[in-house]
Amino acid sequence: MMRIAAVGDIHLGTDSGGTFAPVIRGLAGRADVLLLAGDLTQHGLPAEAEVVAAEVAGAQLPVVAVLGNHDYHGNAEREIAGILTDAGVTVLEGTGTVLDIDGARLGVAGVKGFGGGFAGASGTDFGEPLMKAFVRHTKETAARLRHALEALDCDIRVALTHYAPIPDTLIGERAEIYPFLGSYHLAEAMDAGGASLALHGHAHAGSERGSTAGGVPVRNVARPVIGKPCAFYAVGAGAAVEGARMAAPSPAPAVDLAAPTAR
């Protein structure tokens, strides 16, 4: 059984030093990996990324992240990714990574994702060039996620995004903004790519739990939603939970665990 700590939307600014490091220290011995679901900075500034890097630099476990829309706001997303990478964070965008944990291989594939809406209420790549570009970007992003998942040589696959793949974890947000919070194309990629668990952020007023049409458990780990320093999940043998996705050939259920308080 592999233990995943996850949180998104920590929104660290230049005045946030010392606020996230205690969470990192509290994970020692309690999690095997920390997944960060985007919006790590407040305004997408390299100076804010330096704060994030300093907070996670002492982590005693692997840290894997995707960026969020806030991290793109300052048009410095490449520099931000580089700063985090230099601090030991694995930053994913249409890519994946495999971690060896107690004799098992955990694969994480990630993309920021994008909007577009959900089945029956989604945009289409028809009409004005700007609308076609919007929807095609979503489809291309989802395709990169699927390919990253399929390319993982591992026992368990986890999909990490910022934008939501399903509407269930948006419940609580205004329905009018659902198309700007996620896309069903991401869920289709997770189903096709054999994910055992999907984690996302972005929807601060959303709900924590849902699942894709194919049965992949989806969890919204935006910090305002989980209401704690991070959420904990277990995947692999011995982690059975109702509605979990089984990945062939090895069982890969996911279960929610109680998160420890920060110290």
mmCIF file of C-alpha atoms in Angstrom:
data_model
loop_
_atom_site.group_PDB
_atom_site.id
_atom_site.type_symbol
_atom_site.label_atom_id
_atom_site.label_comp_id
_atom_site.label_asym_id
_atom_site.label_seq_id
_atom_site.Cartn_x
_atom_site.Cartn_y
_atom_site.Cartn_z
ATOM 1 C CA MET A 1 0.000 0.000 0.000
ATOM 2 C CA MET A 2 1.355 3.409 -1.024
ATOM 3 C CA ARG A 3 0.448 6.567 0.869
ATOM 4 C CA ILE A 4 -0.163 9.784 -1.070
ATOM 5 C CA ALA A 5 -0.387 13.233 0.480
ATOM 6 C CA ALA A 6 -1.989 15.809 -1.799
ATOM 7 C CA VAL A 7 -3.026 19.445 -1.785
ATOM 8 C CA GLY A 8 -3.628 22.167 -4.336
ATOM 9 C CA ASP A 9 -4.172 25.897 -4.333
ATOM 10 C CA ILE A 10 -1.717 26.785 -1.582
ATOM 11 C CA HIS A 11 -1.252 30.220 -3.232
ATOM 12 C CA LEU A 12 2.018 31.202 -1.605
ATOM 13 C CA GLY A 13 3.032 34.839 -1.966
ATOM 14 C CA THR A 14 6.240 36.659 -1.197
ATOM 15 C CA ASP A 15 5.039 37.098 2.393
ATOM 16 C CA SER A 16 4.216 33.387 2.897
ATOM 17 C CA GLY A 17 7.596 32.151 4.017
ATOM 18 C CA GLY A 18 7.404 29.625 6.832
ATOM 19 C CA THR A 19 3.722 28.803 6.321
ATOM 20 C CA PHE A 20 4.008 25.607 4.257
ATOM 21 C CA ALA A 21 7.274 24.163 5.565
ATOM 22 C CA PRO A 22 5.570 22.859 8.763
ATOM 23 C CA VAL A 23 3.190 20.853 6.568
ATOM 24 C CA ILE A 24 6.153 19.331 4.764
ATOM 25 C CA ARG A 25 7.845 18.401 8.029
ATOM 26 C CA GLY A 26 4.628 16.819 9.284
ATOM 27 C CA LEU A 27 4.633 14.356 6.374
ATOM 28 C CA ALA A 28 7.808 12.575 7.436
ATOM 29 C CA GLY A 29 6.987 8.908 7.979
ATOM 30 C CA ARG A 30 3.305 9.472 7.162
ATOM 31 C CA ALA A 31 3.350 9.665 3.376
ATOM 32 C CA ASP A 32 5.427 8.233 0.559
ATOM 33 C CA VAL A 33 4.935 11.134 -1.867
ATOM 34 C CA LEU A 34 3.447 14.637 -1.894
ATOM 35 C CA LEU A 35 1.421 15.685 -4.933
ATOM 36 C CA LEU A 36 0.755 19.405 -5.511
ATOM 37 C CA ALA A 37 -2.265 20.144 -7.733
ATOM 38 C CA GLY A 38 -1.352 23.582 -9.040
ATOM 39 C CA ASP A 39 -1.797 27.221 -8.013
ATOM 40 C CA LEU A 40 1.333 27.059 -5.935
ATOM 41 C CA THR A 41 1.895 30.806 -6.295
ATOM 42 C CA GLN A 42 -0.467 33.723 -5.910
ATOM 43 C CA HIS A 43 0.322 35.775 -9.015
ATOM 44 C CA GLY A 44 2.675 33.597 -11.032
ATOM 45 C CA LEU A 45 5.798 35.525 -10.076
ATOM 46 C CA PRO A 46 9.265 33.960 -9.928
ATOM 47 C CA ALA A 47 9.790 35.573 -6.505
ATOM 48 C CA GLU A 48 6.755 33.656 -5.251
ATOM 49 C CA ALA A 49 8.100 30.451 -6.769
ATOM 50 C CA GLU A 50 11.307 31.023 -4.798
ATOM 51 C CA VAL A 51 9.177 31.010 -1.639
ATOM 52 C CA VAL A 52 7.514 27.743 -2.664
ATOM 53 C CA ALA A 53 10.916 26.247 -3.429
ATOM 54 C CA ALA A 54 12.275 27.236 -0.035
ATOM 55 C CA GLU A 55 9.239 25.751 1.718
ATOM 56 C CA VAL A 56 9.571 22.341 0.046
ATOM 57 C CA ALA A 57 13.379 22.190 -0.069
ATOM 58 C CA GLY A 58 13.590 20.192 3.151
ATOM 59 C CA ALA A 59 11.044 17.571 2.130
ATOM 60 C CA GLN A 60 11.998 14.041 3.170
ATOM 61 C CA LEU A 61 9.786 12.533 0.468
ATOM 62 C CA PRO A 62 9.382 13.026 -3.291
ATOM 63 C CA VAL A 63 7.337 16.072 -4.333
ATOM 64 C CA VAL A 64 5.516 16.025 -7.674
ATOM 65 C CA ALA A 65 3.553 19.004 -8.987
ATOM 66 C CA VAL A 66 1.598 20.507 -11.838
ATOM 67 C CA LEU A 67 1.163 24.230 -12.289
ATOM 68 C CA GLY A 68 -2.178 26.037 -12.155
ATOM 69 C CA ASN A 69 -3.713 29.082 -13.796
ATOM 70 C CA HIS A 70 -2.316 31.377 -11.082
ATOM 71 C CA ASP A 71 1.162 30.063 -11.844
ATOM 72 C CA TYR A 72 0.683 31.116 -15.481
ATOM 73 C CA HIS A 73 -0.648 34.604 -14.689
ATOM 74 C CA GLY A 74 2.731 36.344 -14.776
ATOM 75 C CA ASN A 75 3.784 34.687 -18.062
ATOM 76 C CA ALA A 76 6.732 33.153 -16.205
ATOM 77 C CA GLU A 77 5.557 29.546 -16.005
ATOM 78 C CA ARG A 78 8.767 28.152 -17.477
ATOM 79 C CA GLU A 79 10.885 30.063 -15.001
ATOM 80 C CA ILE A 80 8.599 28.956 -12.162
ATOM 81 C CA ALA A 81 8.888 25.322 -13.245
ATOM 82 C CA GLY A 82 12.668 25.700 -13.380
ATOM 83 C CA ILE A 83 12.847 27.179 -9.891
ATOM 84 C CA LEU A 84 10.772 24.331 -8.490
ATOM 85 C CA THR A 85 12.788 21.739 -10.390
ATOM 86 C CA ASP A 86 16.011 23.149 -8.957
ATOM 87 C CA ALA A 87 14.473 22.669 -5.492
ATOM 88 C CA GLY A 88 13.899 18.970 -6.184
ATOM 89 C CA VAL A 89 10.250 19.127 -7.269
ATOM 90 C CA THR A 90 9.232 17.046 -10.285
ATOM 91 C CA VAL A 91 7.029 19.364 -12.364
ATOM 92 C CA LEU A 92 4.772 17.585 -14.861
ATOM 93 C CA GLU A 93 3.108 18.955 -17.984
ATOM 94 C CA GLY A 94 2.043 16.223 -20.343
ATOM 95 C CA THR A 95 4.682 14.034 -18.751
ATOM 96 C CA GLY A 96 4.949 11.375 -16.074
ATOM 97 C CA THR A 97 7.268 10.059 -13.419
ATOM 98 C CA VAL A 98 7.624 6.679 -11.692
ATOM 99 C CA LEU A 99 8.527 6.263 -8.022
ATOM 100 C CA ASP A 100 9.702 3.049 -6.389
ATOM 101 C CA ILE A 101 7.890 2.644 -3.082
ATOM 102 C CA ASP A 102 8.382 -0.436 -0.933
ATOM 103 C CA GLY A 103 8.900 -2.700 -3.903
ATOM 104 C CA ALA A 104 6.018 -1.262 -5.951
ATOM 105 C CA ARG A 105 6.078 1.328 -8.723
ATOM 106 C CA LEU A 106 3.810 4.360 -8.463
ATOM 107 C CA GLY A 107 3.349 6.293 -11.686
ATOM 108 C CA VAL A 108 2.107 9.886 -11.746
ATOM 109 C CA ALA A 109 1.104 11.613 -14.976
ATOM 110 C CA GLY A 110 0.183 15.265 -14.915
ATOM 111 C CA VAL A 111 -1.035 18.273 -16.868
ATOM 112 C CA LYS A 112 -2.429 21.613 -15.824
ATOM 113 C CA GLY A 113 -5.525 20.923 -17.888
ATOM 114 C CA PHE A 114 -7.951 23.546 -19.149
ATOM 115 C CA GLY A 115 -11.626 24.439 -19.336
ATOM 116 C CA GLY A 116 -14.268 23.525 -21.852
ATOM 117 C CA GLY A 117 -17.158 22.081 -19.886
ATOM 118 C CA PHE A 118 -18.737 18.687 -19.474
ATOM 119 C CA ALA A 119 -20.877 16.274 -21.440
ATOM 120 C CA GLY A 120 -24.081 17.947 -22.562
ATOM 121 C CA ALA A 121 -22.826 21.423 -21.654
ATOM 122 C CA SER A 122 -19.450 21.841 -23.286
ATOM 123 C CA GLY A 123 -17.801 23.977 -25.909
ATOM 124 C CA THR A 124 -17.033 22.607 -29.377
ATOM 125 C CA ASP A 125 -14.293 23.423 -31.842
ATOM 126 C CA PHE A 126 -16.705 25.126 -34.236
ATOM 127 C CA GLY A 127 -17.250 28.715 -35.260
ATOM 128 C CA GLU A 128 -14.915 31.550 -34.388
ATOM 129 C CA PRO A 129 -11.167 30.873 -34.413
ATOM 130 C CA LEU A 130 -10.885 31.818 -30.723
ATOM 131 C CA MET A 131 -13.540 29.268 -29.727
ATOM 132 C CA LYS A 132 -11.935 26.581 -31.847
ATOM 133 C CA ALA A 133 -8.538 27.352 -30.321
ATOM 134 C CA PHE A 134 -10.013 27.192 -26.799
ATOM 135 C CA VAL A 135 -11.547 23.758 -27.257
ATOM 136 C CA ARG A 136 -8.685 22.350 -29.293
ATOM 137 C CA HIS A 137 -6.254 23.353 -26.553
ATOM 138 C CA THR A 138 -8.371 21.393 -24.071
ATOM 139 C CA LYS A 139 -8.407 18.340 -26.327
ATOM 140 C CA GLU A 140 -4.659 18.538 -26.913
ATOM 141 C CA THR A 141 -4.012 18.834 -23.188
ATOM 142 C CA ALA A 142 -6.182 15.801 -22.481
ATOM 143 C CA ALA A 143 -4.415 13.831 -25.206
ATOM 144 C CA ARG A 144 -1.055 14.594 -23.593
ATOM 145 C CA LEU A 145 -2.393 13.339 -20.264
ATOM 146 C CA ARG A 146 -3.618 10.102 -21.819
ATOM 147 C CA HIS A 147 -0.311 9.494 -23.551
ATOM 148 C CA ALA A 148 1.613 10.237 -20.347
ATOM 149 C CA LEU A 149 -0.546 7.769 -18.408
ATOM 150 C CA GLU A 150 -0.188 5.059 -21.046
ATOM 151 C CA ALA A 151 3.598 5.515 -21.167
ATOM 152 C CA LEU A 152 4.059 4.848 -17.445
ATOM 153 C CA ASP A 153 5.754 1.534 -16.653
ATOM 154 C CA CYS A 154 4.329 1.032 -13.178
ATOM 155 C CA ASP A 155 1.915 -0.879 -10.960
ATOM 156 C CA ILE A 156 -0.390 2.030 -10.071
ATOM 157 C CA ARG A 157 -1.238 5.099 -12.167
ATOM 158 C CA VAL A 158 -2.322 8.431 -10.656
ATOM 159 C CA ALA A 159 -3.509 11.388 -12.746
ATOM 160 C CA LEU A 160 -2.644 14.842 -11.390
ATOM 161 C CA THR A 161 -4.264 17.977 -12.839
ATOM 162 C CA HIS A 162 -5.243 21.459 -11.768
ATOM 163 C CA TYR A 163 -8.500 21.701 -13.712
ATOM 164 C CA ALA A 164 -11.341 19.326 -12.882
ATOM 165 C CA PRO A 165 -12.179 16.262 -15.001
ATOM 166 C CA ILE A 166 -15.781 15.859 -13.765
ATOM 167 C CA PRO A 167 -18.623 18.134 -12.617
ATOM 168 C CA ASP A 168 -19.232 16.190 -9.371
ATOM 169 C CA THR A 169 -16.254 17.819 -7.648
ATOM 170 C CA LEU A 170 -17.451 21.265 -8.740
ATOM 171 C CA ILE A 171 -20.726 21.086 -6.831
ATOM 172 C CA GLY A 172 -20.853 24.225 -4.714
ATOM 173 C CA GLU A 173 -19.437 26.428 -7.456
ATOM 174 C CA ARG A 174 -21.799 28.471 -9.632
ATOM 175 C CA ALA A 175 -22.933 26.293 -12.511
ATOM 176 C CA GLU A 176 -22.314 29.146 -14.930
ATOM 177 C CA ILE A 177 -18.549 28.871 -14.442
ATOM 178 C CA TYR A 178 -18.241 25.086 -14.758
ATOM 179 C CA PRO A 179 -16.862 25.399 -18.336
ATOM 180 C CA PHE A 180 -13.985 27.460 -16.958
ATOM 181 C CA LEU A 181 -13.190 25.004 -14.161
ATOM 182 C CA GLY A 182 -12.566 21.850 -16.145
ATOM 183 C CA SER A 183 -13.354 19.534 -19.018
ATOM 184 C CA TYR A 184 -14.727 16.052 -19.534
ATOM 185 C CA HIS A 185 -11.913 15.399 -22.002
ATOM 186 C CA LEU A 186 -9.600 15.057 -19.007
ATOM 187 C CA ALA A 187 -11.850 12.347 -17.547
ATOM 188 C CA GLU A 188 -11.881 10.474 -20.836
ATOM 189 C CA ALA A 189 -8.073 10.548 -20.836
ATOM 190 C CA MET A 190 -7.974 9.207 -17.276
ATOM 191 C CA ASP A 191 -10.317 6.351 -18.151
ATOM 192 C CA ALA A 192 -8.452 5.463 -21.327
ATOM 193 C CA GLY A 193 -5.060 5.782 -19.653
ATOM 194 C CA GLY A 194 -5.894 3.379 -16.826
ATOM 195 C CA ALA A 195 -5.675 5.779 -13.876
ATOM 196 C CA SER A 196 -6.431 4.355 -10.442
ATOM 197 C CA LEU A 197 -6.896 7.754 -8.801
ATOM 198 C CA ALA A 198 -7.286 11.322 -10.088
ATOM 199 C CA LEU A 199 -6.439 14.432 -8.071
ATOM 200 C CA HIS A 200 -7.144 18.052 -8.985
ATOM 201 C CA GLY A 201 -7.583 21.504 -7.479
ATOM 202 C CA HIS A 202 -8.825 24.860 -8.844
ATOM 203 C CA ALA A 203 -12.457 24.716 -7.631
ATOM 204 C CA HIS A 204 -12.234 26.369 -4.194
ATOM 205 C CA ALA A 205 -15.975 26.153 -3.547
ATOM 206 C CA GLY A 206 -16.388 22.690 -5.020
ATOM 207 C CA SER A 207 -16.817 19.254 -3.473
ATOM 208 C CA GLU A 208 -14.205 16.703 -2.569
ATOM 209 C CA ARG A 209 -15.388 13.432 -4.095
ATOM 210 C CA GLY A 210 -16.601 12.019 -7.362
ATOM 211 C CA SER A 211 -15.662 9.530 -10.047
ATOM 212 C CA THR A 212 -15.294 9.370 -13.806
ATOM 213 C CA ALA A 213 -17.705 7.468 -16.026
ATOM 214 C CA GLY A 214 -15.149 4.662 -16.077
ATOM 215 C CA GLY A 215 -14.985 4.447 -12.294
ATOM 216 C CA VAL A 216 -11.763 6.309 -11.511
ATOM 217 C CA PRO A 217 -12.072 7.947 -8.063
ATOM 218 C CA VAL A 218 -11.617 11.720 -8.396
ATOM 219 C CA ARG A 219 -10.681 13.945 -5.468
ATOM 220 C CA ASN A 220 -10.660 17.737 -5.377
ATOM 221 C CA VAL A 221 -7.688 18.544 -3.139
ATOM 222 C CA ALA A 222 -7.925 22.333 -3.309
ATOM 223 C CA ARG A 223 -6.986 23.470 0.174
ATOM 224 C CA PRO A 224 -10.260 25.401 0.749
ATOM 225 C CA VAL A 225 -12.196 22.219 -0.099
ATOM 226 C CA ILE A 226 -10.293 19.717 2.041
ATOM 227 C CA GLY A 227 -10.057 22.204 4.922
ATOM 228 C CA LYS A 228 -6.770 20.817 6.225
ATOM 229 C CA PRO A 229 -3.047 21.014 5.401
ATOM 230 C CA CYS A 230 -3.316 18.113 2.970
ATOM 231 C CA ALA A 231 -5.441 15.100 2.151
ATOM 232 C CA PHE A 232 -4.165 11.535 2.402
ATOM 233 C CA TYR A 233 -4.945 8.631 0.079
ATOM 234 C CA ALA A 234 -3.699 5.069 -0.124
ATOM 235 C CA VAL A 235 -3.413 3.092 -3.334
ATOM 236 C CA GLY A 236 -2.514 -0.519 -3.962
ATOM 237 C CA ALA A 237 -3.202 -3.855 -2.382
ATOM 238 C CA GLY A 238 -4.898 -3.608 0.995
ATOM 239 C CA ALA A 239 -6.447 -0.213 0.272
ATOM 240 C CA ALA A 240 -9.902 -1.344 -0.807
ATOM 241 C CA VAL A 241 -12.666 1.234 -0.914
ATOM 242 C CA GLU A 242 -16.105 1.256 -2.470
ATOM 243 C CA GLY A 243 -16.070 2.485 -6.046
ATOM 244 C CA ALA A 244 -12.315 2.173 -6.518
ATOM 245 C CA ARG A 245 -10.876 1.518 -9.944
ATOM 246 C CA MET A 246 -8.999 -1.761 -10.427
ATOM 247 C CA ALA A 247 -6.082 -1.447 -12.834
ATOM 248 C CA ALA A 248 -4.889 -4.548 -14.648
ATOM 249 C CA PRO A 249 -3.007 -6.634 -13.930
ATOM 250 C CA SER A 250 -2.586 -5.575 -10.308
ATOM 251 C CA PRO A 251 -5.448 -4.422 -8.076
ATOM 252 C CA ALA A 252 -5.120 -0.682 -7.509
ATOM 253 C CA PRO A 253 -7.837 0.547 -5.195
ATOM 254 C CA ALA A 254 -7.661 3.925 -3.517
ATOM 255 C CA VAL A 255 -8.849 4.845 -0.069
ATOM 256 C CA ASP A 256 -9.103 8.153 1.743
ATOM 257 C CA LEU A 257 -7.103 8.399 4.951
ATOM 258 C CA ALA A 258 -7.253 10.921 7.748
ATOM 259 C CA ALA A 259 -4.765 13.732 7.255
ATOM 260 C CA PRO A 260 -2.422 14.585 10.130
ATOM 261 C CA THR A 261 -2.424 18.082 11.494
ATOM 262 C CA ALA A 262 0.524 20.329 10.676
ATOM 263 C CA ARG A 263 3.293 20.544 13.220
#
